[in-house]
Amino acid sequence: MNECWFYAGPFESGVEPELADLMRTDRVYQTSALQQGKEPSGTLAAAERTYWRLDRPDTFIRPYYENAMLSNKWTVGSVTNYGRWDYPLGVTVYGLLQAGRYMQRPDITRYAAEHVQACTQMYEYSLWDREQYGFPAINQQLIMLKMLDNCGSFGSAMLESYTECKEPTFLPIAERIADFMLSRLERRADGAFYRTCAGEYAENTMWADDLYMSTPFLVRYARVTGKSEALDEAAKQFSLYRKYLFMPEYKTMSHVYDFKYEQATQIPWGRGNGWTLFSLTEVLEALPEEHPERPALIAFFNELCEGYAALQSESGLWHQVLNHSETYLEASCTAMFAYGFARGVRFGWFKDPASYVTAAQRAWKGLVSKAIDRQGNVHGVCSGSRYAFTAEYYDQDLRTVTNDNHGIGIMMLAGTEVAQMERHLSERTANSTASAVHSG
């Protein structure tokens, strides 16, 4: 009979694997080097791992994640994104978690958490796959771990998901990401994160985006593990990035500082500024009242919000390049500014909150009328960016993509935060009225 069999093994003598473990494809199995005819390492046989194989010589089964590779359309299209580890999907997962919690929809939060679990439960296999074949077929960004994009956003969503599922595979991965950020990531002499990227277009640069790629993860890592040095690092990075990227004349952030030319690009790209404000609210929410960096960061938050509010268009949206009104209106940065303003109102960080209530509401109204259609499709989101010293690049080369994952999650987050802000204001008014009636 012409049959094809899968098998895993050989196993250690006298060891019988659990049946449940033999009904999975997300793990590798321990075996013995000597039983495979290999030389022992030192005095003991080297521990080896194996995976499912066919009844053919040296023929392993190899799961892989089929996806659209990097291009302006890599986050959309006919290929599924479920179970994929990458940075825009980190924002999407966070948006699903927060929207699901606000709407009391456990089906949504469960879906988001299971997306993350689909990645992390293949982590051990992915490491083995890289050893076996030279390049991982699954979780490429996590396993290669070359830059903050590869780990910070999705790692943050992973730790946010931990409250939903307590998945044991999350914590070892979080430790690896934290070690990368705190001990091995490239830094300037003053400690600021930056990108060396030798031989690449981004060689020797600092990006406002990287505040998002690092600090929300560090905040959640500190929260889950109790390691306050991670939160201290997050606060420190904001002070350092301000020194390089802040544009005081507009109270906005330059997208990139290019150390090859020792100057900032002086282009306040909308989403780069959105990442900055989004991440600063994450740090401020976690930072203790007595933390020495807190007063400066509160002042920085107010400074940025003043600059952004002054550049909001009549439509409620912000322009792709914030201080260039001829560039197109962009949805993802608008959602992030609405998110930041709403959180500032709710947490009491503004000196004068009233104008920011109005700005957040105008932004959300603009998004609902111009960026979200009746079917829930999201429009007007800038595609993934490189950088330039001209506004024309951001306006002409970076066109919008429908349902781009850079915008879907932040749209859910903006809607959730504006709703929470309005509920907070309503409750405060109700409490004030009740107090007045009681005292009267």
Short mmCIF file of C-alpha atoms in Angstrom, two decimals:
data_model
loop_
_atom_site.label_atom_id
_atom_site.label_comp_id
_atom_site.label_asym_id
_atom_site.label_seq_id
_atom_site.Cartn_x
_atom_site.Cartn_y
_atom_site.Cartn_z
CA MET A 1 0.00 0.00 0.00
CA ASN A 2 1.40 3.41 -0.96
CA GLU A 3 0.99 5.40 2.26
CA CYS A 4 2.67 8.52 3.66
CA TRP A 5 3.27 8.84 7.40
CA PHE A 6 4.18 11.73 9.68
CA TYR A 7 6.34 10.91 12.67
CA ALA A 8 8.25 12.67 15.43
CA GLY A 9 11.26 11.23 17.23
CA PRO A 10 13.33 9.33 18.19
CA PHE A 11 12.81 10.04 21.87
CA GLU A 12 14.85 9.35 24.98
CA SER A 13 14.83 5.74 26.07
CA GLY A 14 12.02 5.09 28.53
CA VAL A 15 10.28 8.40 27.85
CA GLU A 16 6.76 8.27 26.53
CA PRO A 17 5.47 11.63 25.24
CA GLU A 18 2.07 12.82 26.38
CA LEU A 19 -0.63 12.07 23.85
CA ALA A 20 -1.82 15.71 23.93
CA ASP A 21 1.69 16.85 22.96
CA LEU A 22 1.62 14.53 19.97
CA MET A 23 -1.51 16.20 18.63
CA ARG A 24 0.10 19.62 18.15
CA THR A 25 2.11 21.34 15.46
CA ASP A 26 3.24 24.33 17.53
CA ARG A 27 6.07 22.68 19.46
CA VAL A 28 9.34 20.85 18.96
CA TYR A 29 10.30 17.68 20.82
CA GLN A 30 13.35 16.91 22.93
CA THR A 31 15.39 13.96 21.77
CA SER A 32 18.89 12.53 22.30
CA ALA A 33 21.95 13.45 20.25
CA LEU A 34 23.50 10.03 20.80
CA GLN A 35 20.39 8.28 19.57
CA GLN A 36 20.67 10.30 16.36
CA GLY A 37 24.22 9.11 15.87
CA LYS A 38 25.82 12.44 16.81
CA GLU A 39 28.90 13.03 18.91
CA PRO A 40 28.34 14.00 22.53
CA SER A 41 29.08 17.57 23.57
CA GLY A 42 31.40 17.49 26.62
CA THR A 43 30.61 14.68 29.01
CA LEU A 44 26.89 14.56 28.28
CA ALA A 45 24.98 14.10 25.07
CA ALA A 46 23.91 17.47 23.63
CA ALA A 47 20.18 18.11 23.98
CA GLU A 48 18.57 18.07 20.58
CA ARG A 49 15.15 19.02 19.34
CA THR A 50 13.16 17.58 16.51
CA TYR A 51 9.88 18.19 14.71
CA TRP A 52 7.37 16.27 12.63
CA ARG A 53 8.80 14.63 9.53
CA LEU A 54 7.74 12.42 6.65
CA ASP A 55 8.76 8.80 6.22
CA ARG A 56 11.39 9.96 3.74
CA PRO A 57 15.11 10.53 4.36
CA ASP A 58 15.73 13.92 6.05
CA THR A 59 12.30 15.27 5.10
CA PHE A 60 10.72 17.50 7.75
CA ILE A 61 7.28 19.08 7.74
CA ARG A 62 7.72 22.86 7.69
CA PRO A 63 4.87 25.22 8.60
CA TYR A 64 5.26 28.71 7.24
CA TYR A 65 3.34 31.96 7.24
CA GLU A 66 2.38 32.96 3.71
CA ASN A 67 1.99 36.72 3.50
CA ALA A 68 2.33 39.69 1.19
CA MET A 69 5.89 40.98 1.57
CA LEU A 70 6.89 44.57 2.20
CA SER A 71 5.24 47.07 -0.12
CA ASN A 72 2.64 49.80 0.20
CA LYS A 73 -0.01 47.08 0.05
CA TRP A 74 1.60 44.64 2.47
CA THR A 75 -0.97 45.18 5.23
CA VAL A 76 -4.04 44.68 3.05
CA GLY A 77 -5.27 42.49 0.25
CA SER A 78 -6.45 38.92 -0.08
CA VAL A 79 -3.81 37.37 2.20
CA THR A 80 -4.85 36.84 5.81
CA ASN A 81 -3.05 38.74 8.55
CA TYR A 82 -4.32 36.53 11.36
CA GLY A 83 -1.49 35.16 13.50
CA ARG A 84 1.08 37.49 11.99
CA TRP A 85 3.64 39.28 14.17
CA ASP A 86 4.30 42.78 12.84
CA TYR A 87 4.11 46.33 14.11
CA PRO A 88 0.91 47.72 12.46
CA LEU A 89 -0.97 44.67 13.70
CA GLY A 90 0.23 45.48 17.22
CA VAL A 91 -1.80 48.68 17.05
CA THR A 92 -4.74 46.76 15.58
CA VAL A 93 -4.68 44.21 18.42
CA TYR A 94 -4.52 46.99 21.03
CA GLY A 95 -7.45 48.74 19.35
CA LEU A 96 -9.49 45.52 19.37
CA LEU A 97 -8.71 44.93 23.05
CA GLN A 98 -9.70 48.42 24.15
CA ALA A 99 -12.80 48.59 21.95
CA GLY A 100 -13.88 45.14 23.12
CA ARG A 101 -13.43 46.10 26.76
CA TYR A 102 -15.33 49.36 26.37
CA MET A 103 -18.23 47.71 24.55
CA GLN A 104 -18.18 44.70 26.91
CA ARG A 105 -17.58 42.35 23.98
CA PRO A 106 -15.52 39.38 25.23
CA ASP A 107 -15.68 37.86 21.74
CA ILE A 108 -13.61 40.77 20.41
CA THR A 109 -11.04 40.72 23.22
CA ARG A 110 -10.75 36.94 22.91
CA TYR A 111 -10.17 37.19 19.16
CA ALA A 112 -7.39 39.75 19.72
CA ALA A 113 -5.72 37.68 22.44
CA GLU A 114 -5.91 34.53 20.33
CA HIS A 115 -4.23 36.35 17.44
CA VAL A 116 -1.26 37.05 19.74
CA GLN A 117 -1.27 33.51 21.11
CA ALA A 118 -1.12 32.15 17.56
CA CYS A 119 2.24 33.94 17.22
CA THR A 120 3.75 33.20 20.62
CA GLN A 121 2.79 29.54 20.76
CA MET A 122 4.92 29.03 17.63
CA TYR A 123 7.89 30.85 19.19
CA GLU A 124 9.85 27.74 20.25
CA TYR A 125 9.27 26.19 16.85
CA SER A 126 10.34 29.41 15.11
CA LEU A 127 13.69 29.39 16.93
CA TRP A 128 14.24 25.77 15.91
CA ASP A 129 13.19 26.54 12.34
CA ARG A 130 15.87 29.25 12.08
CA GLU A 131 18.52 26.85 13.41
CA GLN A 132 17.38 24.15 11.02
CA TYR A 133 17.00 26.17 7.82
CA GLY A 134 18.94 29.40 8.36
CA PHE A 135 15.93 31.74 8.22
CA PRO A 136 12.63 31.44 10.13
CA ALA A 137 9.48 30.62 8.18
CA ILE A 138 7.25 32.02 10.96
CA ASN A 139 7.60 35.10 13.20
CA GLN A 140 10.44 36.45 11.09
CA GLN A 141 10.50 39.89 12.73
CA LEU A 142 10.43 38.54 16.28
CA ILE A 143 13.10 35.91 15.67
CA MET A 144 15.50 38.18 13.75
CA LEU A 145 14.94 41.10 16.19
CA LYS A 146 17.07 43.68 14.39
CA MET A 147 15.19 46.89 15.20
CA LEU A 148 12.43 48.35 17.36
CA ASP A 149 9.82 47.92 14.63
CA ASN A 150 10.27 44.16 14.97
CA CYS A 151 9.26 43.94 18.60
CA GLY A 152 8.01 47.09 20.35
CA SER A 153 4.51 47.51 18.96
CA PHE A 154 3.46 43.88 18.88
CA GLY A 155 5.33 43.21 22.13
CA SER A 156 3.29 45.94 23.80
CA ALA A 157 0.05 44.44 22.47
CA MET A 158 1.21 41.05 23.68
CA LEU A 159 1.62 42.32 27.25
CA GLU A 160 -1.70 44.16 27.03
CA SER A 161 -3.26 40.82 26.03
CA TYR A 162 -1.69 39.14 29.06
CA THR A 163 -4.47 40.48 31.28
CA GLU A 164 -6.98 38.64 29.08
CA CYS A 165 -5.41 35.19 28.84
CA LYS A 166 -2.31 34.85 31.09
CA GLU A 167 -0.63 32.97 28.23
CA PRO A 168 2.65 31.51 29.63
CA THR A 169 4.53 31.92 26.33
CA PHE A 170 4.23 35.73 26.56
CA LEU A 171 6.66 36.33 29.43
CA PRO A 172 9.80 34.65 28.03
CA ILE A 173 9.32 36.61 24.81
CA ALA A 174 8.82 39.84 26.80
CA GLU A 175 12.11 39.17 28.61
CA ARG A 176 13.92 38.77 25.30
CA ILE A 177 12.44 41.99 23.92
CA ALA A 178 13.27 43.90 27.13
CA ASP A 179 16.86 42.64 27.03
CA PHE A 180 17.12 43.82 23.41
CA MET A 181 15.78 47.30 24.20
CA LEU A 182 17.56 47.89 27.49
CA SER A 183 20.89 46.14 26.86
CA ARG A 184 21.57 45.65 23.16
CA LEU A 185 19.76 48.35 21.17
CA GLU A 186 21.91 51.02 19.49
CA ARG A 187 22.20 54.26 21.49
CA ARG A 188 23.82 57.65 21.14
CA ALA A 189 26.42 58.67 23.70
CA ASP A 190 23.67 60.36 25.77
CA GLY A 191 21.62 57.14 25.85
CA ALA A 192 19.05 58.02 23.15
CA PHE A 193 17.80 55.16 21.00
CA TYR A 194 18.64 55.52 17.31
CA ARG A 195 19.15 53.45 14.16
CA THR A 196 22.61 52.53 12.92
CA CYS A 197 21.27 50.59 9.86
CA ALA A 198 24.73 50.40 8.25
CA GLY A 199 24.55 50.55 4.46
CA GLU A 200 20.80 51.24 4.42
CA TYR A 201 18.82 54.38 3.57
CA ALA A 202 18.10 55.00 7.29
CA GLU A 203 21.75 54.76 8.33
CA ASN A 204 22.58 56.81 11.45
CA THR A 205 19.13 58.34 12.08
CA MET A 206 16.62 58.90 14.89
CA TRP A 207 12.87 58.61 14.19
CA ALA A 208 9.97 60.04 16.18
CA ASP A 209 8.19 56.76 15.37
CA ASP A 210 10.60 54.88 17.64
CA LEU A 211 9.10 56.47 20.73
CA TYR A 212 6.05 54.35 19.94
CA MET A 213 8.16 51.33 19.00
CA SER A 214 9.78 51.34 22.45
CA THR A 215 8.09 53.22 25.28
CA PRO A 216 4.60 51.57 25.39
CA PHE A 217 6.28 48.17 25.59
CA LEU A 218 8.59 49.38 28.38
CA VAL A 219 5.58 50.75 30.30
CA ARG A 220 3.76 47.42 30.13
CA TYR A 221 6.88 45.41 30.85
CA ALA A 222 7.40 47.46 34.03
CA ARG A 223 3.74 46.94 34.96
CA VAL A 224 3.79 43.17 34.47
CA THR A 225 7.22 42.48 35.99
CA GLY A 226 7.52 45.28 38.56
CA LYS A 227 10.89 46.34 37.06
CA SER A 228 10.71 50.12 37.43
CA GLU A 229 13.94 50.70 35.48
CA ALA A 230 11.98 50.00 32.28
CA LEU A 231 9.54 52.82 33.08
CA ASP A 232 12.45 55.12 33.98
CA GLU A 233 13.98 54.36 30.57
CA ALA A 234 10.73 55.19 28.80
CA ALA A 235 10.53 58.58 30.54
CA LYS A 236 14.19 59.31 29.80
CA GLN A 237 13.78 58.63 26.07
CA PHE A 238 11.13 61.35 25.75
CA SER A 239 13.44 63.95 27.24
CA LEU A 240 16.23 62.86 24.90
CA TYR A 241 14.08 62.78 21.76
CA ARG A 242 12.74 66.24 22.57
CA LYS A 243 16.28 67.57 22.46
CA TYR A 244 16.82 66.30 18.92
CA LEU A 245 13.40 66.51 17.25
CA PHE A 246 11.28 69.25 18.88
CA MET A 247 10.46 72.19 16.59
CA PRO A 248 9.74 75.07 19.02
CA GLU A 249 8.34 77.44 16.38
CA TYR A 250 5.46 75.04 15.70
CA LYS A 251 5.56 73.01 18.95
CA THR A 252 5.70 69.82 16.91
CA MET A 253 8.26 67.09 16.30
CA SER A 254 10.45 66.70 13.25
CA HIS A 255 9.99 63.24 11.80
CA VAL A 256 13.70 62.31 11.72
CA TYR A 257 17.09 63.53 12.90
CA ASP A 258 19.80 62.55 10.44
CA PHE A 259 23.17 62.28 12.18
CA LYS A 260 24.94 62.00 8.83
CA TYR A 261 24.16 65.69 8.36
CA GLU A 262 23.82 66.56 12.06
CA GLN A 263 20.37 68.06 11.55
CA ALA A 264 16.69 67.28 11.85
CA THR A 265 14.63 67.06 8.68
CA GLN A 266 12.31 69.83 10.00
CA ILE A 267 9.32 68.02 8.48
CA PRO A 268 6.54 67.44 11.05
CA TRP A 269 4.99 64.35 9.51
CA GLY A 270 1.51 63.78 10.93
CA ARG A 271 1.78 60.13 11.96
CA GLY A 272 5.27 60.55 13.41
CA ASN A 273 3.83 63.25 15.67
CA GLY A 274 0.82 61.07 16.36
CA TRP A 275 3.09 58.27 17.60
CA THR A 276 4.85 60.76 19.85
CA LEU A 277 1.68 62.01 21.53
CA PHE A 278 0.11 58.54 21.71
CA SER A 279 3.19 57.14 23.46
CA LEU A 280 3.63 60.09 25.80
CA THR A 281 0.11 59.50 27.15
CA GLU A 282 1.02 55.86 27.80
CA VAL A 283 4.07 56.90 29.82
CA LEU A 284 2.25 59.64 31.75
CA GLU A 285 -0.57 57.26 32.70
CA ALA A 286 1.98 54.88 34.26
CA LEU A 287 4.40 57.42 35.76
CA PRO A 288 4.02 57.91 39.55
CA GLU A 289 3.15 61.41 40.74
CA GLU A 290 6.48 61.66 42.56
CA HIS A 291 8.60 60.57 39.58
CA PRO A 292 11.30 63.20 38.90
CA GLU A 293 10.62 63.23 35.12
CA ARG A 294 6.88 63.73 35.47
CA PRO A 295 6.68 67.58 35.68
CA ALA A 296 8.84 68.00 32.56
CA LEU A 297 6.82 65.42 30.64
CA ILE A 298 3.50 67.01 31.65
CA ALA A 299 4.86 70.35 30.40
CA PHE A 300 6.03 68.68 27.17
CA PHE A 301 2.59 67.11 26.70
CA ASN A 302 0.90 70.50 27.03
CA GLU A 303 3.44 72.08 24.69
CA LEU A 304 2.84 69.47 21.97
CA CYS A 305 -0.94 69.58 22.31
CA GLU A 306 -0.90 73.37 21.99
CA GLY A 307 1.08 73.04 18.76
CA TYR A 308 -1.16 70.33 17.33
CA ALA A 309 -4.40 72.10 18.25
CA ALA A 310 -3.23 75.24 16.44
CA LEU A 311 -2.75 73.23 13.22
CA GLN A 312 -6.11 71.41 13.17
CA SER A 313 -8.01 72.11 9.94
CA GLU A 314 -11.61 73.31 9.67
CA SER A 315 -12.65 69.76 8.81
CA GLY A 316 -11.39 68.51 12.17
CA LEU A 317 -8.61 66.52 10.51
CA TRP A 318 -4.89 67.30 10.36
CA HIS A 319 -2.70 67.52 7.28
CA GLN A 320 -0.20 64.85 6.24
CA VAL A 321 2.58 67.38 6.92
CA LEU A 322 1.17 69.31 9.84
CA ASN A 323 2.38 72.79 8.93
CA HIS A 324 1.79 72.45 5.16
CA SER A 325 -1.89 73.07 4.50
CA GLU A 326 -1.53 72.10 0.82
CA THR A 327 -0.81 68.47 1.79
CA TYR A 328 -3.72 66.06 2.07
CA LEU A 329 -5.81 65.47 5.18
CA GLU A 330 -4.65 62.29 6.91
CA ALA A 331 -6.74 60.01 9.13
CA SER A 332 -4.26 58.09 11.32
CA CYS A 333 -2.56 61.16 12.79
CA THR A 334 -5.99 62.72 13.36
CA ALA A 335 -7.07 59.64 15.31
CA MET A 336 -3.92 59.78 17.44
CA PHE A 337 -4.36 63.46 18.26
CA ALA A 338 -7.99 62.81 19.21
CA TYR A 339 -6.77 59.92 21.37
CA GLY A 340 -4.11 62.06 23.06
CA PHE A 341 -6.39 65.03 23.69
CA ALA A 342 -9.16 62.83 25.11
CA ARG A 343 -6.75 61.12 27.48
CA GLY A 344 -5.30 64.44 28.57
CA VAL A 345 -8.80 65.64 29.50
CA ARG A 346 -9.72 62.41 31.27
CA PHE A 347 -6.51 62.19 33.30
CA GLY A 348 -6.34 65.90 34.13
CA TRP A 349 -3.05 66.76 32.42
CA PHE A 350 -4.20 70.00 30.75
CA LYS A 351 -3.92 73.45 32.25
CA ASP A 352 -7.00 74.49 30.22
CA PRO A 353 -8.90 71.37 29.10
CA ALA A 354 -11.98 72.99 27.51
CA SER A 355 -10.43 73.71 24.12
CA TYR A 356 -9.08 70.17 23.88
CA VAL A 357 -12.50 68.66 24.56
CA THR A 358 -13.74 70.60 21.53
CA ALA A 359 -10.70 69.64 19.43
CA ALA A 360 -11.07 65.93 20.23
CA GLN A 361 -14.78 66.00 19.40
CA ARG A 362 -14.16 67.87 16.14
CA ALA A 363 -11.49 65.35 15.20
CA TRP A 364 -13.75 62.38 15.84
CA LYS A 365 -16.64 64.01 13.96
CA GLY A 366 -14.27 64.64 11.04
CA LEU A 367 -13.11 61.01 11.05
CA VAL A 368 -16.66 59.65 11.16
CA SER A 369 -17.75 61.87 8.29
CA LYS A 370 -14.64 61.68 6.09
CA ALA A 371 -12.57 58.59 6.97
CA ILE A 372 -15.00 55.83 8.05
CA ASP A 373 -17.72 54.65 5.67
CA ARG A 374 -21.01 52.85 6.39
CA GLN A 375 -19.36 49.43 6.04
CA GLY A 376 -16.66 50.34 8.56
CA ASN A 377 -13.89 50.74 5.98
CA VAL A 378 -11.15 53.17 6.98
CA HIS A 379 -9.94 55.67 4.37
CA GLY A 380 -7.28 58.36 4.24
CA VAL A 381 -4.48 56.51 6.06
CA CYS A 382 -0.96 57.22 4.85
CA SER A 383 1.01 54.16 3.73
CA GLY A 384 4.20 53.10 5.53
CA SER A 385 6.90 55.76 5.37
CA ARG A 386 10.56 56.26 4.82
CA TYR A 387 11.74 59.84 5.35
CA ALA A 388 12.84 62.94 3.47
CA PHE A 389 13.79 66.56 3.92
CA THR A 390 10.88 67.75 1.76
CA ALA A 391 7.13 67.93 2.37
CA GLU A 392 6.54 66.81 -1.23
CA TYR A 393 7.77 63.29 -0.45
CA TYR A 394 5.17 62.80 2.28
CA ASP A 395 2.41 64.33 0.18
CA GLN A 396 3.13 62.87 -3.25
CA ASP A 397 5.00 59.62 -2.64
CA LEU A 398 3.08 58.40 0.42
CA ARG A 399 -0.48 58.02 -0.78
CA THR A 400 -3.36 56.69 1.28
CA VAL A 401 -4.42 53.03 1.53
CA THR A 402 -7.93 51.84 2.34
CA ASN A 403 -8.07 49.67 5.48
CA ASP A 404 -4.36 50.02 6.11
CA ASN A 405 -3.40 48.47 9.46
CA HIS A 406 -1.54 51.64 10.38
CA GLY A 407 -4.99 53.20 10.84
CA ILE A 408 -7.62 50.61 11.77
CA GLY A 409 -6.46 50.02 15.34
CA ILE A 410 -5.84 53.65 16.16
CA MET A 411 -9.30 54.50 14.81
CA MET A 412 -10.84 52.11 17.34
CA LEU A 413 -8.64 53.55 20.08
CA ALA A 414 -9.61 57.13 19.21
CA GLY A 415 -13.32 56.31 19.25
CA THR A 416 -12.97 54.50 22.57
CA GLU A 417 -11.04 57.35 24.20
CA VAL A 418 -13.37 60.08 22.96
CA ALA A 419 -16.33 58.06 24.29
CA GLN A 420 -14.56 57.60 27.64
CA MET A 421 -13.77 61.31 27.77
CA GLU A 422 -17.41 62.20 27.19
CA ARG A 423 -18.57 59.70 29.80
CA HIS A 424 -16.02 61.13 32.25
CA LEU A 425 -17.26 64.67 31.64
CA SER A 426 -20.89 63.57 31.96
CA GLU A 427 -20.22 61.79 35.25
CA ARG A 428 -18.30 64.77 36.60
CA THR A 429 -21.19 67.10 35.71
CA ALA A 430 -23.67 64.72 37.31
CA ASN A 431 -21.57 64.52 40.48
CA SER A 432 -21.24 68.31 40.63
CA THR A 433 -25.00 68.72 40.24
CA ALA A 434 -25.68 66.13 42.93
CA SER A 435 -23.24 67.86 45.30
CA ALA A 436 -24.89 71.23 44.67
CA VAL A 437 -28.35 69.81 45.34
CA HIS A 438 -27.13 68.08 48.49
CA SER A 439 -25.44 71.21 49.85
CA GLY A 440 -28.52 73.29 48.97
#
